[in-house]
JSON list of C-alpha atoms in Angstrom, two decimals:
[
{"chain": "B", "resi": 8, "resn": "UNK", "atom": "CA", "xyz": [0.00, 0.00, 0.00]},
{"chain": "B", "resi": 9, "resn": "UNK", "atom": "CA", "xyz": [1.35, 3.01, -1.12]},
{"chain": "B", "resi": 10, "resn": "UNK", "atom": "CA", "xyz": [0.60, 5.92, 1.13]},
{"chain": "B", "resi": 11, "resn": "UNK", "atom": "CA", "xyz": [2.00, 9.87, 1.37]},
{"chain": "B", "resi": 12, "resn": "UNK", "atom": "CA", "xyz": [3.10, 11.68, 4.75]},
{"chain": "B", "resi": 13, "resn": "UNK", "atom": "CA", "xyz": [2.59, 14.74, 5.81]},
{"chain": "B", "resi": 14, "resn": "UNK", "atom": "CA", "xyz": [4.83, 15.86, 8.81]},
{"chain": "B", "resi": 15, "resn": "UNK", "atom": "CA", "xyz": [2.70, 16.35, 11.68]},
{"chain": "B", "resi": 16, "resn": "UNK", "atom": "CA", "xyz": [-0.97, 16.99, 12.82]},
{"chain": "B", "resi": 17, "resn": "UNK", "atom": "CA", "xyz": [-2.48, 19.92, 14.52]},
{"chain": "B", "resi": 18, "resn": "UNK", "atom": "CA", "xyz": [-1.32, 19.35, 18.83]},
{"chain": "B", "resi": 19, "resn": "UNK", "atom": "CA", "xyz": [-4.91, 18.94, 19.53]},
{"chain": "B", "resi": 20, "resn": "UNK", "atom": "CA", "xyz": [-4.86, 15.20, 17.87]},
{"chain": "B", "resi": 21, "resn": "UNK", "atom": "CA", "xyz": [-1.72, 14.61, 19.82]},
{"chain": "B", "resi": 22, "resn": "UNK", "atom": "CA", "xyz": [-3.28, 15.65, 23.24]},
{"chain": "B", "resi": 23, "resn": "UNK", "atom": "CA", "xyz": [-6.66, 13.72, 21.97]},
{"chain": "B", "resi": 24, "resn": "UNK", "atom": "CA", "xyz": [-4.32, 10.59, 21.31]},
{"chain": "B", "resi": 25, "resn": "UNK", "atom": "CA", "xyz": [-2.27, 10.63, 24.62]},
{"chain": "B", "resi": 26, "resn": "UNK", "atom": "CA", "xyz": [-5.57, 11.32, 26.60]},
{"chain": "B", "resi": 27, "resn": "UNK", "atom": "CA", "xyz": [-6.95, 8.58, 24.91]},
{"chain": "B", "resi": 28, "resn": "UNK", "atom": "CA", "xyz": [-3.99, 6.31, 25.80]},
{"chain": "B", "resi": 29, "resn": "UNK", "atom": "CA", "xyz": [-3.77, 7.39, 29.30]},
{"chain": "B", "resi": 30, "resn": "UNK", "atom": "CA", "xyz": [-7.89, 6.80, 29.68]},
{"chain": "B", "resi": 31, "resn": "UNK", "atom": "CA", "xyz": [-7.39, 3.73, 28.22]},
{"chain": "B", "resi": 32, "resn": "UNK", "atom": "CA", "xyz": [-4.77, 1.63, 29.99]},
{"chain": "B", "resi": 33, "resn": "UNK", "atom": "CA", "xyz": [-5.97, 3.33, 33.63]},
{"chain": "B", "resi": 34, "resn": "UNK", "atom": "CA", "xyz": [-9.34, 1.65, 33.09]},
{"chain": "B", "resi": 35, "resn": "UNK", "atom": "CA", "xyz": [-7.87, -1.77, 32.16]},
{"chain": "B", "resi": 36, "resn": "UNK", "atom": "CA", "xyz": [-5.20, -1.61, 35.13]},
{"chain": "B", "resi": 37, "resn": "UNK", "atom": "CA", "xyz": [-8.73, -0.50, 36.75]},
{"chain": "B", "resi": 38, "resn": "UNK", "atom": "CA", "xyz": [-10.98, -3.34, 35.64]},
{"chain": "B", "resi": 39, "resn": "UNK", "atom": "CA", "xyz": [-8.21, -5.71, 36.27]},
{"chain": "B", "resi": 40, "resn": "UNK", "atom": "CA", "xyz": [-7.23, -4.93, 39.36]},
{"chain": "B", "resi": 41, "resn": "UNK", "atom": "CA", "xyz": [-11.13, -4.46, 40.45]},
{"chain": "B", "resi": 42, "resn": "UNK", "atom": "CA", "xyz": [-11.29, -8.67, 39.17]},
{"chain": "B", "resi": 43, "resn": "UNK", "atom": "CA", "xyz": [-9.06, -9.73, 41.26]},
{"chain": "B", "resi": 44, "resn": "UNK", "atom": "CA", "xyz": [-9.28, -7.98, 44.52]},
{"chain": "B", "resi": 45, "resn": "UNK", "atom": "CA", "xyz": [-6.64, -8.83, 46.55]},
{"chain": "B", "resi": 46, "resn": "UNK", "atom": "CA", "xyz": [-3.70, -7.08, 45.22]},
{"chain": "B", "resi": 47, "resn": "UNK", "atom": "CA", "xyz": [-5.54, -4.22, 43.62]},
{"chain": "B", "resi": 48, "resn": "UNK", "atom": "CA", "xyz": [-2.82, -1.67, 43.25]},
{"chain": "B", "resi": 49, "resn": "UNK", "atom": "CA", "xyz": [-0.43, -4.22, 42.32]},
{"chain": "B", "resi": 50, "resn": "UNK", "atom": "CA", "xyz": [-2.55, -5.62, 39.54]},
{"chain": "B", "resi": 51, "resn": "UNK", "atom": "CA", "xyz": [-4.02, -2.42, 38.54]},
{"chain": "B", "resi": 52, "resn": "UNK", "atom": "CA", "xyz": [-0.45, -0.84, 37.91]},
{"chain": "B", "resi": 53, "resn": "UNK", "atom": "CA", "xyz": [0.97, -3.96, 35.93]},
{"chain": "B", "resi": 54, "resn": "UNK", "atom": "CA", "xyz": [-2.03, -3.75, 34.20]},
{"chain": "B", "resi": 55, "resn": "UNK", "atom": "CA", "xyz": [-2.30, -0.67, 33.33]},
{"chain": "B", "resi": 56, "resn": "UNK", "atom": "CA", "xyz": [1.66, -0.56, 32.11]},
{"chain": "B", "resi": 57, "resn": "UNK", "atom": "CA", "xyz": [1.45, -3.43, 30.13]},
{"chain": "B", "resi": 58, "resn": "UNK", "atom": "CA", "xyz": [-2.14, -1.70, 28.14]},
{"chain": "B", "resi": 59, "resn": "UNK", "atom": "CA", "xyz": [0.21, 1.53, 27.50]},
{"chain": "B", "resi": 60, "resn": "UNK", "atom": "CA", "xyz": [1.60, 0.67, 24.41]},
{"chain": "B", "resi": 61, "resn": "UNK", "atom": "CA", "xyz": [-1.64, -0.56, 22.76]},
{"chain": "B", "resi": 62, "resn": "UNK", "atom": "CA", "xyz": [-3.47, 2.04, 24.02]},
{"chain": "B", "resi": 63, "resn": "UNK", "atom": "CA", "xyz": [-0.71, 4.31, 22.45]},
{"chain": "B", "resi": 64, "resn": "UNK", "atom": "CA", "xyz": [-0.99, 2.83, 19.37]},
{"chain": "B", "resi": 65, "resn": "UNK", "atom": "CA", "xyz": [-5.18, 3.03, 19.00]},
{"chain": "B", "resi": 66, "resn": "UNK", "atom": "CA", "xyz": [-5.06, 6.82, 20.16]},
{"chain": "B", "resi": 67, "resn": "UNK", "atom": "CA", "xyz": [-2.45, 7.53, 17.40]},
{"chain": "B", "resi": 68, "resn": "UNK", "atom": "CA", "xyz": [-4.97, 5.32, 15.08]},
{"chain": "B", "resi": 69, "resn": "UNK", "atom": "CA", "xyz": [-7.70, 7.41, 15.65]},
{"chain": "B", "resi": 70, "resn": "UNK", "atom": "CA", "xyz": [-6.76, 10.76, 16.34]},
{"chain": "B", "resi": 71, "resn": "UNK", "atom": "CA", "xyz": [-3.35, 11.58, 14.29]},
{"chain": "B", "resi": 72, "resn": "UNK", "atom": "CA", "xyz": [-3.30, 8.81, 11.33]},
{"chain": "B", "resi": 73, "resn": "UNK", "atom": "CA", "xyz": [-5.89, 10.99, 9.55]},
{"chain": "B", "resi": 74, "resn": "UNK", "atom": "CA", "xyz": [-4.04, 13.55, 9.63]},
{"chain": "B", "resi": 75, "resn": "UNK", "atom": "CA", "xyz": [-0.72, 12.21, 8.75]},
{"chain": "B", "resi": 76, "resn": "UNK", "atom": "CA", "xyz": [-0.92, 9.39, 6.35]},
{"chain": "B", "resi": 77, "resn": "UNK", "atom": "CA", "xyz": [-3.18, 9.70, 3.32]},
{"chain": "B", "resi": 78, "resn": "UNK", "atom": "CA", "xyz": [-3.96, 6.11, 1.96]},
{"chain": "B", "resi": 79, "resn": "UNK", "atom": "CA", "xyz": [-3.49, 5.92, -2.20]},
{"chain": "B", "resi": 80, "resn": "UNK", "atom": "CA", "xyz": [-7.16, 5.88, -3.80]},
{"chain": "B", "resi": 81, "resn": "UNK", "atom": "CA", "xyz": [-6.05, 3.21, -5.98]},
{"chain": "B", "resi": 82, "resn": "UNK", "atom": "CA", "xyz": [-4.78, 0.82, -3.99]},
{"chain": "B", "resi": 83, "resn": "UNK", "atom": "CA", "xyz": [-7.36, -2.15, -4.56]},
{"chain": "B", "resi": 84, "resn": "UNK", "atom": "CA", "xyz": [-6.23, -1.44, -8.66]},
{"chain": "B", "resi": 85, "resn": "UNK", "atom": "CA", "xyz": [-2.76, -3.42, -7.39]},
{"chain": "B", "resi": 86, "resn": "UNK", "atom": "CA", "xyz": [-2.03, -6.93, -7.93]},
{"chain": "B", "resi": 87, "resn": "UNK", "atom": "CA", "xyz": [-0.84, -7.37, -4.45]},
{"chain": "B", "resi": 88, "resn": "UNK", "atom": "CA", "xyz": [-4.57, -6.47, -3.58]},
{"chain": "B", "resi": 89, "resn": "UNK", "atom": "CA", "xyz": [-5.79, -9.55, -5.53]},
{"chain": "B", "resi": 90, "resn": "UNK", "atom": "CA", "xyz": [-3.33, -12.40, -4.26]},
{"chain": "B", "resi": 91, "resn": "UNK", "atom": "CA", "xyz": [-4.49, -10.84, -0.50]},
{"chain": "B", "resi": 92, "resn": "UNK", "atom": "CA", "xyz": [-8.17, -11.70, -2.01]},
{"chain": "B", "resi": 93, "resn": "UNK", "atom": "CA", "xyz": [-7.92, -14.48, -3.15]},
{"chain": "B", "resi": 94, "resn": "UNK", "atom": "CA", "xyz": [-5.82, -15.95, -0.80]},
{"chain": "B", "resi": 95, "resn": "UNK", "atom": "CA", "xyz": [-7.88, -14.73, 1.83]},
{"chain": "B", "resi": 96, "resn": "UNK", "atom": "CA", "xyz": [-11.08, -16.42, 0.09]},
{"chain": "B", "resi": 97, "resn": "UNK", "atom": "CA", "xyz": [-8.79, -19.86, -0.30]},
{"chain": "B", "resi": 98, "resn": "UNK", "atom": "CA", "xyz": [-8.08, -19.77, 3.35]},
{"chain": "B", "resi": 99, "resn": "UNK", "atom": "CA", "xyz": [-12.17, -19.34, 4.12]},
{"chain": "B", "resi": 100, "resn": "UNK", "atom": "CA", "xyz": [-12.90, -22.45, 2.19]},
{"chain": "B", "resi": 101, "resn": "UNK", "atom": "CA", "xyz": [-9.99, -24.54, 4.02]},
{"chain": "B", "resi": 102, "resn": "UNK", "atom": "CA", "xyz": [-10.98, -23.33, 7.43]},
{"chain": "B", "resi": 103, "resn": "UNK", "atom": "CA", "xyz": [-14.63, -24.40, 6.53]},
{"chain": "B", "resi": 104, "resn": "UNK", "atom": "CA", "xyz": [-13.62, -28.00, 5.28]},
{"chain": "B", "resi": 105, "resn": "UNK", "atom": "CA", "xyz": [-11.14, -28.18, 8.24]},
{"chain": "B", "resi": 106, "resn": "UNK", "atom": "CA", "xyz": [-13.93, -27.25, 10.74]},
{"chain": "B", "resi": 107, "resn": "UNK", "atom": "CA", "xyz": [-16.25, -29.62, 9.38]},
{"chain": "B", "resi": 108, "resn": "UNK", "atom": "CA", "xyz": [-13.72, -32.72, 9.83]},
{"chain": "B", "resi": 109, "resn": "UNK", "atom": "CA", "xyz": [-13.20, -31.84, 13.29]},
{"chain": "B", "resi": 110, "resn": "UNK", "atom": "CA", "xyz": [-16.53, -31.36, 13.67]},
{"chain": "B", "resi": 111, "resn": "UNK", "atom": "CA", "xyz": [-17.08, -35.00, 12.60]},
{"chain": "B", "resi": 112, "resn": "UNK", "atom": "CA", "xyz": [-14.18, -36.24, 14.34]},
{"chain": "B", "resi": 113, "resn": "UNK", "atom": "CA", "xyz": [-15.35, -34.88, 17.87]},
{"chain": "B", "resi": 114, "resn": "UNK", "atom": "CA", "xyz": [-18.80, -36.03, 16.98]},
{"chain": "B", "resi": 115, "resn": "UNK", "atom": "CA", "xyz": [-17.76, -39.77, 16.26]},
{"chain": "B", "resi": 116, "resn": "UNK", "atom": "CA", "xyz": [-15.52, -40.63, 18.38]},
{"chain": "B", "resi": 117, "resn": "UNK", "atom": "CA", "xyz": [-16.67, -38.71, 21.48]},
{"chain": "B", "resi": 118, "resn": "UNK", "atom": "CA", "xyz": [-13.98, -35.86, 22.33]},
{"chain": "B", "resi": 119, "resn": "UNK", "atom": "CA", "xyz": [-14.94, -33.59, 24.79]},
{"chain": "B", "resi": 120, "resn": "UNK", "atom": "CA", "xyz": [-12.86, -30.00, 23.38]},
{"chain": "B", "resi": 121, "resn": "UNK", "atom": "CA", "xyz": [-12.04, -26.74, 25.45]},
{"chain": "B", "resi": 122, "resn": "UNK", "atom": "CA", "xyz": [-13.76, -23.93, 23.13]},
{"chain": "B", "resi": 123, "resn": "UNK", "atom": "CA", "xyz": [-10.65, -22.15, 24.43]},
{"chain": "B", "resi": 124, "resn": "UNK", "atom": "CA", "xyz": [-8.13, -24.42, 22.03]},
{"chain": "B", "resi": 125, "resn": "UNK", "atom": "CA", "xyz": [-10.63, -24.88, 19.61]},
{"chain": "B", "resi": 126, "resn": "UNK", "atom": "CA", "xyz": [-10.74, -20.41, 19.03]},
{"chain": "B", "resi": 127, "resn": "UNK", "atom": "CA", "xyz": [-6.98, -20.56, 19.30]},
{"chain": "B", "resi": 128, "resn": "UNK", "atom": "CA", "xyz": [-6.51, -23.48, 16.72]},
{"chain": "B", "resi": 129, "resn": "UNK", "atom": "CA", "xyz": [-9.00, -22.01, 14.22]},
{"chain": "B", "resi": 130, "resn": "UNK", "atom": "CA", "xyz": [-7.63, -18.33, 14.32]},
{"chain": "B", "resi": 131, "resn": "UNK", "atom": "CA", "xyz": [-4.26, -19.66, 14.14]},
{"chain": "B", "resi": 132, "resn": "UNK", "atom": "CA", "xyz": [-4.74, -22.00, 11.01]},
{"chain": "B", "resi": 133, "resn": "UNK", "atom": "CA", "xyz": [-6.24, -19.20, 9.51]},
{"chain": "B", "resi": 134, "resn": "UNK", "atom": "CA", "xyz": [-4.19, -17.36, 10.25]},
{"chain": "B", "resi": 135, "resn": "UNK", "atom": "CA", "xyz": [-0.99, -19.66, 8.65]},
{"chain": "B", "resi": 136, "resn": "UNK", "atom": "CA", "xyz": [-3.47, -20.41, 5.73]},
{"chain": "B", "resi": 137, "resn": "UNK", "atom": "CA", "xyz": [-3.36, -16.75, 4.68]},
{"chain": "B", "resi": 138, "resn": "UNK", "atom": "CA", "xyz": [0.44, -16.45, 5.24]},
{"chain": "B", "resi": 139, "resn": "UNK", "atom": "CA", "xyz": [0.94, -19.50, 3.22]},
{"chain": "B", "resi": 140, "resn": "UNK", "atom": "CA", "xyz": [-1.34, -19.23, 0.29]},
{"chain": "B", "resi": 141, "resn": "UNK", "atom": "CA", "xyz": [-0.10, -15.87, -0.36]},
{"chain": "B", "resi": 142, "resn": "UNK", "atom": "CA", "xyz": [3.78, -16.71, -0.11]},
{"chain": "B", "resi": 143, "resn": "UNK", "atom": "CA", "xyz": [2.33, -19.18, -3.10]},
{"chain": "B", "resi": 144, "resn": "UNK", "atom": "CA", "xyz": [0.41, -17.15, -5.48]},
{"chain": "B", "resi": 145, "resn": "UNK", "atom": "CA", "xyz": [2.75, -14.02, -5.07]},
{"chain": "B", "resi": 146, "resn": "UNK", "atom": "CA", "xyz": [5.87, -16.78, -5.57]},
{"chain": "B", "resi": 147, "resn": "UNK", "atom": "CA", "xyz": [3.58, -18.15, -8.97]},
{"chain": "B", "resi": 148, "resn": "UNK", "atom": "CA", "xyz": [2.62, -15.07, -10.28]},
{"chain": "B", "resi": 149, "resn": "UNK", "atom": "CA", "xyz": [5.46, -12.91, -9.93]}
]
């Protein structure tokens, strides 16, 4: 994706972004530390440090990137744009197939699953679908 910079954005977006930030990660560290009661401050804190960056990075998002980066209008005219579709729509049909079998596997012979590791195993072979289907039609076509 091609994009263009301009240098900075007006301070307000930058005080808007850090306020953000700040507001953010104090209510996680807040939320966290209110779940599990019996070290607040000590949760809260760790919490709320290890939010900051994140939090950083969604008030830059949404209050500077608009005024910084301007994304190119033609971008989806690129050819990079069509191996990420069509990859993308490869990976949907393998993750359906794949979650079918395992849904007939678990069904037969009786497995009792954690939806935990099930989430984890479909967003992750997704996931490596994508990656790996695209390494292969970029690799073909280019």
């Amino acid at each position: 994706m091609t994009t263009t910079t301009r240098p900075t954005a007006p301070s307000a977006a930058y005080a808007k972004a850090g306020l953000a930030a700040l507001s953010v990660s104090l209510a996680a560290g807040a939320v966290a530390g209110w779940v599990r009661s019996d070290e607040f401050w000590l949760v809260a804190v760790v919490f709320a440090v290890c939010t900051l960056g994140p939090a950083v990075a969604l008030g830059w998002l949404v209050f500077v990137a608009g005024h910084t980066v301007q994304p190119d209008p033609h971008v989806e005219d690129s050819v990079e744009a069509r191996w990420v579709e069509r990859a993308c729509a490869g990976a949907f049909v393998d993750l359906v197939i794949a979650a079918g079998v395992a849904l007939t596997l678990t069904s037969v012979l009786d497995l009792d699953v954690p939806g935990g590791l099930v989430l984890l195993a479909v967003v992750a072979g997704a996931g490596l679908d994508s990656v790996l289907r695209y390494a292969v039609i970029s690799r073909r076509e280019s």
